[in-house]
Amino acid sequence: LNDNPSHYKITLSGIVKSPKINFDPPFLMLMPVPLDVKTETAINIIPKDYLRRSRIRVELPELELENGDRIYPFSARFPKGQDIVPSSDGTNKELICHISFRSSRPVSFLGNMFFIDEEEN
């Protein structure tokens, strides 16, 4: 290159992968239970294309009763932690989340729970 007037052109190409999480099962249905009895199920959170550690948090819904009261009957816990940790081969380990429901008032609900990483995805 030094004294050679030749020009070199380098072309780079790549694929941008956005981090994603999938769920198994993709939908959650908890069984009806008597008042003040807890029902619980586990879901697998399957992270994909995370290149650095990220922590997952859950936004659980509040429910409004007919009389206007608001209740928070859902809870979530991660028995083995809630950090997505990339491995040396580029894959991410699955996380387990236990979702539970308990209410002292009769209620039914159809809606969303949001799982959000540190980048607000």
N, CA, C and O atoms as a DFTB+ gen file, in Angstrom:
484 C
 N C O
     1  1       0.805      -1.200       0.000
     2  2       0.000       0.000       0.000
     3  2       0.847       1.263       0.000
     4  3       0.460       2.265      -0.601
     5  1       1.985       1.230       0.659
     6  2       2.767       2.448       0.883
     7  2       3.038       3.223      -0.405
     8  3       2.575       4.357      -0.532
     9  1       3.755       2.665      -1.344
    10  2       4.086       3.378      -2.575
    11  2       3.287       2.861      -3.764
    12  3       3.506       3.288      -4.897
    13  1       2.372       1.954      -3.510
    14  2       1.554       1.390      -4.567
    15  2       0.254       2.179      -4.653
    16  3      -0.496       2.235      -3.678
    17  1      -0.029       2.798      -5.816
    18  2      -1.222       3.628      -5.936
    19  2      -2.524       2.815      -6.066
    20  3      -3.588       3.401      -6.266
    21  1      -2.460       1.512      -5.959
    22  2      -3.673       0.695      -6.064
    23  2      -4.638       1.038      -4.934
    24  3      -4.226       1.390      -3.829
    25  1      -5.910       0.929      -5.232
    26  2      -6.944       1.184      -4.229
    27  2      -7.623      -0.142      -3.893
    28  3      -7.866      -0.978      -4.764
    29  1      -7.907      -0.301      -2.662
    30  2      -8.564      -1.517      -2.220
    31  2      -9.934      -1.155      -1.679
    32  3     -10.099      -0.160      -0.974
    33  1     -10.876      -1.947      -2.007
    34  2     -12.240      -1.729      -1.530
    35  2     -12.629      -2.932      -0.677
    36  3     -12.520      -4.079      -1.108
    37  1     -13.072      -2.655       0.505
    38  2     -13.502      -3.721       1.416
    39  2     -14.999      -3.586       1.611
    40  3     -15.498      -2.500       1.906
    41  1     -15.704      -4.667       1.449
    42  2     -17.141      -4.691       1.661
    43  2     -17.437      -5.551       2.875
    44  3     -17.005      -6.701       2.952
    45  1     -18.164      -5.000       3.807
    46  2     -18.568      -5.739       5.003
    47  2     -20.071      -5.940       4.965
    48  3     -20.813      -5.066       4.516
    49  1     -20.508      -7.072       5.430
    50  2     -21.942      -7.306       5.547
    51  2     -22.200      -8.049       6.844
    52  3     -21.324      -8.731       7.378
    53  1     -23.390      -7.907       7.325
    54  2     -23.725      -8.569       8.583
    55  2     -25.226      -8.592       8.791
    56  3     -25.994      -8.034       8.007
    57  1     -25.614      -9.240       9.847
    58  2     -27.020      -9.336      10.212
    59  2     -27.173      -8.802      11.623
    60  3     -26.443      -9.205      12.529
    61  1     -28.115      -7.899      11.808
    62  2     -28.395      -7.373      13.136
    63  2     -29.492      -8.231      13.755
    64  3     -30.584      -8.367      13.202
    65  1     -29.186      -8.794      14.891
    66  2     -30.166      -9.623      15.588
    67  2     -30.634      -8.881      16.823
    68  3     -29.832      -8.480      17.666
    69  1     -31.931      -8.705      16.919
    70  2     -32.503      -8.059      18.098
    71  2     -32.818      -9.117      19.142
    72  3     -33.319     -10.188      18.801
    73  1     -32.536      -8.835      20.402
    74  2     -32.883      -9.792      21.453
    75  2     -34.393     -10.014      21.517
    76  3     -35.186      -9.092      21.329
    77  1     -34.758     -11.244      21.785
    78  2     -36.172     -11.620      21.883
    79  2     -36.337     -12.591      23.046
    80  3     -35.383     -13.243      23.470
    81  1     -37.554     -12.675      23.549
    82  2     -37.875     -13.742      24.488
    83  2     -39.162     -14.422      24.034
    84  3     -40.117     -13.768      23.616
    85  1     -39.161     -15.730      24.126
    86  2     -40.343     -16.536      23.832
    87  2     -40.760     -17.231      25.119
    88  3     -39.999     -17.298      26.084
    89  1     -41.974     -17.742      25.114
    90  2     -42.532     -18.364      26.311
    91  2     -43.072     -19.746      25.996
    92  3     -43.632     -19.986      24.926
    93  1     -42.892     -20.646      26.946
    94  2     -43.453     -21.990      26.844
    95  2     -44.138     -22.310      28.163
    96  3     -43.457     -22.508      29.168
    97  1     -45.449     -22.367      28.189
    98  2     -46.400     -22.217      27.092
    99  2     -46.575     -20.746      26.708
   100  3     -46.289     -19.855      27.507
   101  1     -47.048     -20.493      25.473
   102  2     -47.208     -19.113      25.023
   103  2     -48.397     -18.400      25.671
   104  3     -48.443     -17.170      25.695
   105  1     -49.348     -19.155      26.189
   106  2     -50.516     -18.599      26.876
   107  2     -50.619     -19.239      28.245
   108  3     -50.223     -20.388      28.441
   109  1     -51.145     -18.497      29.171
   110  2     -51.252     -18.985      30.546
   111  2     -52.716     -19.027      30.943
   112  3     -53.427     -18.028      30.832
   113  1     -53.162     -20.184      31.405
   114  2     -54.520     -20.302      31.914
   115  2     -54.431     -20.960      33.289
   116  3     -54.000     -22.106      33.421
   117  1     -54.845     -20.218      34.297
   118  2     -54.848     -20.755      35.651
   119  2     -56.241     -21.300      35.962
   120  3     -57.253     -20.736      35.546
   121  1     -56.269     -22.383      36.684
   122  2     -57.535     -23.038      36.993
   123  2     -58.327     -22.239      38.020
   124  3     -57.741     -21.616      38.906
   125  1     -59.663     -22.253      37.909
   126  2     -60.485     -21.610      38.943
   127  2     -60.262     -22.301      40.287
   128  3     -60.146     -23.525      40.362
   129  1     -60.205     -21.502      41.332
   130  2     -60.000     -22.035      42.681
   131  2     -60.946     -21.314      43.640
   132  3     -61.449     -20.240      43.311
   133  1     -61.195     -21.886      44.815
   134  2     -62.001     -21.182      45.815
   135  2     -61.325     -19.877      46.251
   136  3     -60.125     -19.689      46.052
   137  1     -62.112     -18.988      46.844
   138  2     -61.576     -17.717      47.312
   139  2     -60.446     -17.942      48.306
   140  3     -60.500     -18.857      49.128
   141  1     -59.423     -17.099      48.224
   142  2     -58.249     -17.129      49.093
   143  2     -57.401     -18.397      48.971
   144  3     -56.634     -18.726      49.875
   145  1     -57.542     -19.093      47.866
   146  2     -56.707     -20.263      47.603
   147  2     -55.775     -19.907      46.440
   148  3     -56.213     -19.369      45.423
   149  1     -54.507     -20.209      46.603
   150  2     -53.524     -19.870      45.573
   151  2     -53.467     -20.937      44.497
   152  3     -53.468     -22.133      44.791
   153  1     -53.419     -20.495      43.252
   154  2     -53.150     -21.380      42.130
   155  2     -51.874     -20.874      41.471
   156  3     -51.635     -19.667      41.420
   157  1     -51.051     -21.797      40.963
   158  2     -49.739     -21.408      40.448
   159  2     -49.344     -22.312      39.293
   160  3     -49.709     -23.487      39.242
   161  1     -48.598     -21.741      38.380
   162  2     -48.023     -22.529      37.294
   163  2     -46.656     -21.954      36.939
   164  3     -46.353     -20.801      37.247
   165  1     -45.845     -22.768      36.295
   166  2     -44.506     -22.342      35.880
   167  2     -44.489     -22.129      34.373
   168  3     -45.119     -22.869      33.618
   169  1     -43.763     -21.111      33.954
   170  2     -43.542     -20.892      32.534
   171  2     -42.040     -20.830      32.290
   172  3     -41.272     -20.394      33.148
   173  1     -41.640     -21.271      31.116
   174  2     -40.242     -21.176      30.697
   175  2     -40.084     -19.927      29.840
   176  3     -40.837     -19.714      28.890
   177  1     -39.109     -19.115      30.183
   178  2     -38.779     -17.935      29.397
   179  2     -37.548     -18.296      28.586
   180  3     -36.517     -18.676      29.141
   181  1     -37.659     -18.176      27.270
   182  2     -36.606     -18.614      26.370
   183  2     -35.993     -17.385      25.684
   184  3     -36.530     -16.899      24.689
   185  1     -34.876     -16.886      26.211
   186  2     -34.229     -15.723      25.588
   187  2     -33.434     -16.128      24.353
   188  3     -32.900     -17.234      24.274
   189  1     -33.368     -15.213      23.395
   190  2     -32.628     -15.497      22.168
   191  2     -31.903     -14.231      21.719
   192  3     -32.465     -13.136      21.733
   193  1     -30.646     -14.408      21.323
   194  2     -29.812     -13.345      20.750
   195  2     -29.452     -12.238      21.741
   196  3     -29.265     -11.090      21.337
   197  1     -29.352     -12.560      23.012
   198  2     -28.830     -11.603      23.990
   199  2     -27.313     -11.732      24.006
   200  3     -26.782     -12.819      24.236
   201  1     -26.615     -10.630      23.764
   202  2     -25.160     -10.641      23.703
   203  2     -24.524     -10.245      25.021
   204  3     -23.330     -10.464      25.227
   205  1     -25.316      -9.661      25.919
   206  2     -24.808      -9.304      27.247
   207  2     -25.887      -9.592      28.287
   208  3     -27.066      -9.750      27.972
   209  1     -25.440      -9.651      29.518
   210  2     -26.331      -9.956      30.639
   211  2     -27.458      -8.934      30.706
   212  3     -27.244      -7.740      30.492
   213  1     -28.652      -9.412      31.003
   214  2     -29.804      -8.533      31.169
   215  2     -30.724      -9.131      32.225
   216  3     -30.819     -10.351      32.363
   217  1     -31.389      -8.276      32.955
   218  2     -32.294      -8.712      34.019
   219  2     -33.731      -8.518      33.549
   220  3     -34.094      -7.464      33.027
   221  1     -34.537      -9.553      33.745
   222  2     -35.949      -9.513      33.367
   223  2     -36.781      -9.078      34.573
   224  3     -36.563      -9.532      35.696
   225  1     -37.739      -8.189      34.312
   226  2     -38.722      -7.838      35.340
   227  2     -40.111      -8.062      34.766
   228  3     -40.289      -8.139      33.550
   229  1     -41.089      -8.164      35.649
   230  2     -42.452      -8.480      35.231
   231  2     -43.383      -7.354      35.667
   232  3     -43.340      -6.905      36.813
   233  1     -44.219      -6.909      34.746
   234  2     -45.301      -5.980      35.087
   235  2     -46.580      -6.796      35.180
   236  3     -47.087      -7.301      34.179
   237  1     -47.092      -6.914      36.395
   238  2     -48.301      -7.691      36.633
   239  2     -49.512      -6.766      36.650
   240  3     -49.418      -5.636      37.130
   241  1     -50.633      -7.224      36.139
   242  2     -51.806      -6.359      36.066
   243  2     -52.471      -6.153      37.426
   244  3     -52.441      -7.021      38.297
   245  1     -53.062      -4.988      37.572
   246  2     -53.959      -4.755      38.688
   247  2     -55.371      -4.909      38.135
   248  3     -55.628      -4.590      36.974
   249  1     -56.265      -5.388      38.953
   250  2     -57.635      -5.603      38.511
   251  2     -58.561      -4.644      39.242
   252  3     -58.405      -4.403      40.439
   253  1     -59.521      -4.103      38.513
   254  2     -60.512      -3.232      39.132
   255  2     -61.802      -4.011      39.309
   256  3     -62.330      -4.584      38.355
   257  1     -62.306      -4.029      40.534
   258  2     -63.541      -4.736      40.845
   259  2     -64.741      -3.860      40.501
   260  3     -64.592      -2.674      40.207
   261  1     -65.926      -4.454      40.540
   262  2     -67.146      -3.723      40.197
   263  2     -67.375      -2.504      41.082
   264  3     -67.939      -1.510      40.626
   265  1     -66.945      -2.566      42.343
   266  2     -67.147      -1.446      43.265
   267  2     -66.045      -0.380      43.148
   268  3     -66.044       0.602      43.890
   269  1     -65.108      -0.584      42.209
   270  2     -64.036       0.389      42.004
   271  2     -62.752       0.073      42.747
   272  3     -61.720       0.689      42.480
   273  1     -62.793      -0.884      43.685
   274  2     -61.564      -1.280      44.384
   275  2     -60.571      -1.882      43.393
   276  3     -60.955      -2.482      42.389
   277  1     -59.287      -1.707      43.698
   278  2     -58.234      -2.296      42.877
   279  2     -57.514      -3.372      43.697
   280  3     -57.202      -3.181      44.872
   281  1     -57.263      -4.497      43.043
   282  2     -56.543      -5.579      43.715
   283  2     -55.372      -6.018      42.848
   284  3     -55.355      -5.784      41.639
   285  1     -54.401      -6.652      43.477
   286  2     -53.210      -7.177      42.804
   287  2     -53.111      -8.664      43.114
   288  3     -52.346      -9.063      43.992
   289  1     -53.882      -9.493      42.399
   290  2     -53.951     -10.911      42.755
   291  2     -52.811     -11.774      42.195
   292  3     -52.681     -12.939      42.569
   293  1     -51.993     -11.216      41.310
   294  2     -50.928     -11.993      40.687
   295  2     -49.595     -11.736      41.368
   296  3     -49.336     -10.644      41.874
   297  1     -48.762     -12.757      41.370
   298  2     -47.381     -12.583      41.812
   299  2     -46.492     -13.440      40.909
   300  3     -46.939     -14.415      40.305
   301  1     -45.233     -13.048      40.839
   302  2     -44.267     -13.778      40.011
   303  2     -42.988     -13.949      40.802
   304  3     -42.566     -13.054      41.534
   305  1     -42.380     -15.109      40.645
   306  2     -41.072     -15.333      41.273
   307  2     -40.228     -16.178      40.331
   308  3     -40.726     -17.015      39.578
   309  1     -38.931     -15.920      40.409
   310  2     -37.945     -16.617      39.585
   311  2     -37.076     -17.446      40.531
   312  3     -36.138     -16.909      41.121
   313  1     -37.363     -18.744      40.690
   314  2     -36.639     -19.546      41.682
   315  2     -35.134     -19.676      41.413
   316  3     -34.365     -19.904      42.347
   317  1     -34.707     -19.537      40.172
   318  2     -33.273     -19.668      39.856
   319  2     -32.688     -18.352      39.347
   320  3     -31.661     -18.346      38.669
   321  1     -33.342     -17.244      39.674
   322  2     -32.848     -15.939      39.259
   323  2     -33.525     -15.438      38.002
   324  3     -34.145     -16.200      37.261
   325  1     -33.394     -14.130      37.774
   326  2     -34.061     -13.520      36.627
   327  2     -33.092     -12.823      35.676
   328  3     -33.466     -11.905      34.945
   329  1     -31.829     -13.283      35.702
   330  2     -30.820     -12.721      34.813
   331  2     -30.642     -13.593      33.578
   332  3     -30.504     -14.812      33.675
   333  1     -30.649     -12.946      32.410
   334  2     -30.303     -13.615      31.162
   335  2     -28.782     -13.534      31.048
   336  3     -28.203     -12.448      31.050
   337  1     -28.153     -14.693      30.950
   338  2     -26.692     -14.750      30.902
   339  2     -26.275     -15.420      29.600
   340  3     -26.593     -16.587      29.375
   341  1     -25.558     -14.685      28.733
   342  2     -25.095     -15.312      27.492
   343  2     -24.000     -16.341      27.778
   344  3     -23.200     -16.168      28.697
   345  1     -23.974     -17.401      26.990
   346  2     -22.926     -18.408      27.146
   347  2     -21.866     -18.202      26.067
   348  3     -22.041     -17.379      25.168
   349  1     -20.788     -18.936      26.157
   350  2     -19.678     -18.779      25.211
   351  2     -20.071     -19.157      23.781
   352  3     -19.462     -18.673      22.828
   353  1     -21.089     -20.022      23.620
   354  2     -21.502     -20.410      22.266
   355  2     -22.601     -19.507      21.704
   356  3     -23.133     -19.773      20.626
   357  1     -22.944     -18.436      22.436
   358  2     -23.921     -17.466      21.933
   359  2     -25.361     -17.779      22.272
   360  3     -26.257     -17.020      21.902
   361  1     -25.605     -18.871      22.962
   362  2     -26.985     -19.182      23.353
   363  2     -27.263     -18.595      24.729
   364  3     -26.346     -18.194      25.446
   365  1     -28.528     -18.550      25.081
   366  2     -28.940     -18.044      26.383
   367  2     -29.702     -19.132      27.125
   368  3     -30.509     -19.856      26.541
   369  1     -29.434     -19.231      28.406
   370  2     -30.093     -20.234      29.236
   371  2     -31.531     -19.823      29.518
   372  3     -31.820     -18.645      29.727
   373  1     -32.432     -20.804      29.522
   374  2     -33.838     -20.546      29.826
   375  2     -34.006     -20.144      31.279
   376  3     -33.226     -20.546      32.143
   377  1     -35.031     -19.345      31.537
   378  2     -35.402     -18.954      32.898
   379  2     -36.749     -19.567      33.229
   380  3     -37.575     -19.796      32.346
   381  1     -36.960     -19.828      34.495
   382  2     -38.252     -20.338      34.945
   383  2     -38.916     -19.255      35.785
   384  3     -38.287     -18.654      36.656
   385  1     -40.194     -19.014      35.510
   386  2     -40.965     -18.045      36.280
   387  2     -42.234     -18.726      36.789
   388  3     -42.969     -19.345      36.020
   389  1     -42.479     -18.605      38.082
   390  2     -43.703     -19.133      38.683
   391  2     -44.694     -17.984      38.818
   392  3     -44.426     -16.997      39.504
   393  1     -45.834     -18.122      38.161
   394  2     -46.903     -17.131      38.224
   395  2     -47.989     -17.690      39.125
   396  3     -48.433     -18.824      38.942
   397  1     -48.416     -16.893      40.101
   398  2     -49.479     -17.359      40.988
   399  2     -50.590     -16.317      41.076
   400  3     -50.396     -15.136      40.790
   401  1     -51.753     -16.800      41.479
   402  2     -52.947     -15.976      41.604
   403  2     -53.647     -16.348      42.901
   404  3     -53.798     -17.525      43.230
   405  1     -54.073     -15.318      43.635
   406  2     -54.880     -15.521      44.841
   407  2     -55.753     -14.290      45.024
   408  3     -55.273     -13.160      44.937
   409  1     -57.047     -14.515      45.280
   410  2     -57.959     -13.393      45.491
   411  2     -59.007     -13.761      46.536
   412  3     -59.513     -14.883      46.572
   413  1     -59.313     -12.790      47.377
   414  2     -60.378     -12.992      48.369
   415  2     -61.726     -12.535      47.829
   416  3     -62.748     -12.648      48.506
   417  1     -61.718     -12.018      46.600
   418  2     -62.948     -11.567      45.946
   419  2     -63.113     -12.341      44.642
   420  3     -62.121     -12.679      43.997
   421  1     -64.364     -12.627      44.243
   422  2     -64.563     -13.324      42.970
   423  2     -64.114     -12.437      41.806
   424  3     -64.487     -11.266      41.733
   425  1     -63.325     -12.992      40.911
   426  2     -62.822     -12.209      39.788
   427  2     -62.389     -13.146      38.664
   428  3     -61.936     -14.264      38.910
   429  1     -62.532     -12.676      37.439
   430  2     -61.939     -13.365      36.292
   431  2     -61.175     -12.308      35.497
   432  3     -61.456     -11.114      35.600
   433  1     -60.212     -12.761      34.709
   434  2     -59.328     -11.812      34.049
   435  2     -58.812     -12.387      32.748
   436  3     -58.443     -13.560      32.683
   437  1     -58.786     -11.573      31.723
   438  2     -58.141     -11.901      30.464
   439  2     -57.311     -10.681      30.098
   440  3     -57.859      -9.600      29.886
   441  1     -56.005     -10.841      30.023
   442  2     -55.156      -9.694      29.750
   443  2     -53.712     -10.102      29.575
   444  3     -53.410     -11.266      29.311
   445  1     -52.819      -9.134      29.725
   446  2     -51.395      -9.344      29.460
   447  2     -50.548      -9.132      30.705
   448  3     -50.867      -8.322      31.576
   449  1     -49.471      -9.879      30.757
   450  2     -48.378      -9.649      31.694
   451  2     -47.180      -9.310      30.825
   452  3     -46.965      -9.936      29.787
   453  1     -46.399      -8.324      31.241
   454  2     -45.276      -7.892      30.429
   455  2     -43.963      -8.269      31.100
   456  3     -43.746      -7.981      32.277
   457  1     -43.089      -8.920      30.332
   458  2     -41.747      -9.277      30.767
   459  2     -40.803      -8.339      30.028
   460  3     -40.775      -8.327      28.798
   461  1     -40.032      -7.555      30.769
   462  2     -39.248      -6.475      30.190
   463  2     -37.789      -6.625      30.612
   464  3     -37.488      -6.889      31.776
   465  1     -36.880      -6.452      29.635
   466  2     -35.467      -6.530      29.965
   467  2     -34.920      -5.136      30.306
   468  3     -35.664      -4.156      30.310
   469  1     -33.629      -5.060      30.588
   470  2     -33.017      -3.793      31.007
   471  2     -33.000      -2.739      29.902
   472  3     -32.848      -1.550      30.181
   473  1     -33.152      -3.166      28.665
   474  2     -33.181      -2.219      27.538
   475  2     -34.609      -1.811      27.197
   476  3     -34.846      -1.177      26.168
   477  1     -35.556      -2.170      28.049
   478  2     -36.986      -1.864      27.880
   479  2     -37.604      -2.582      26.682
   480  3     -38.600      -2.117      26.127
   481  1     -37.021      -3.708      26.280
   482  2     -37.645      -4.548      25.236
   483  2     -38.740      -5.380      25.868
   484  3     -39.399      -6.160      25.179
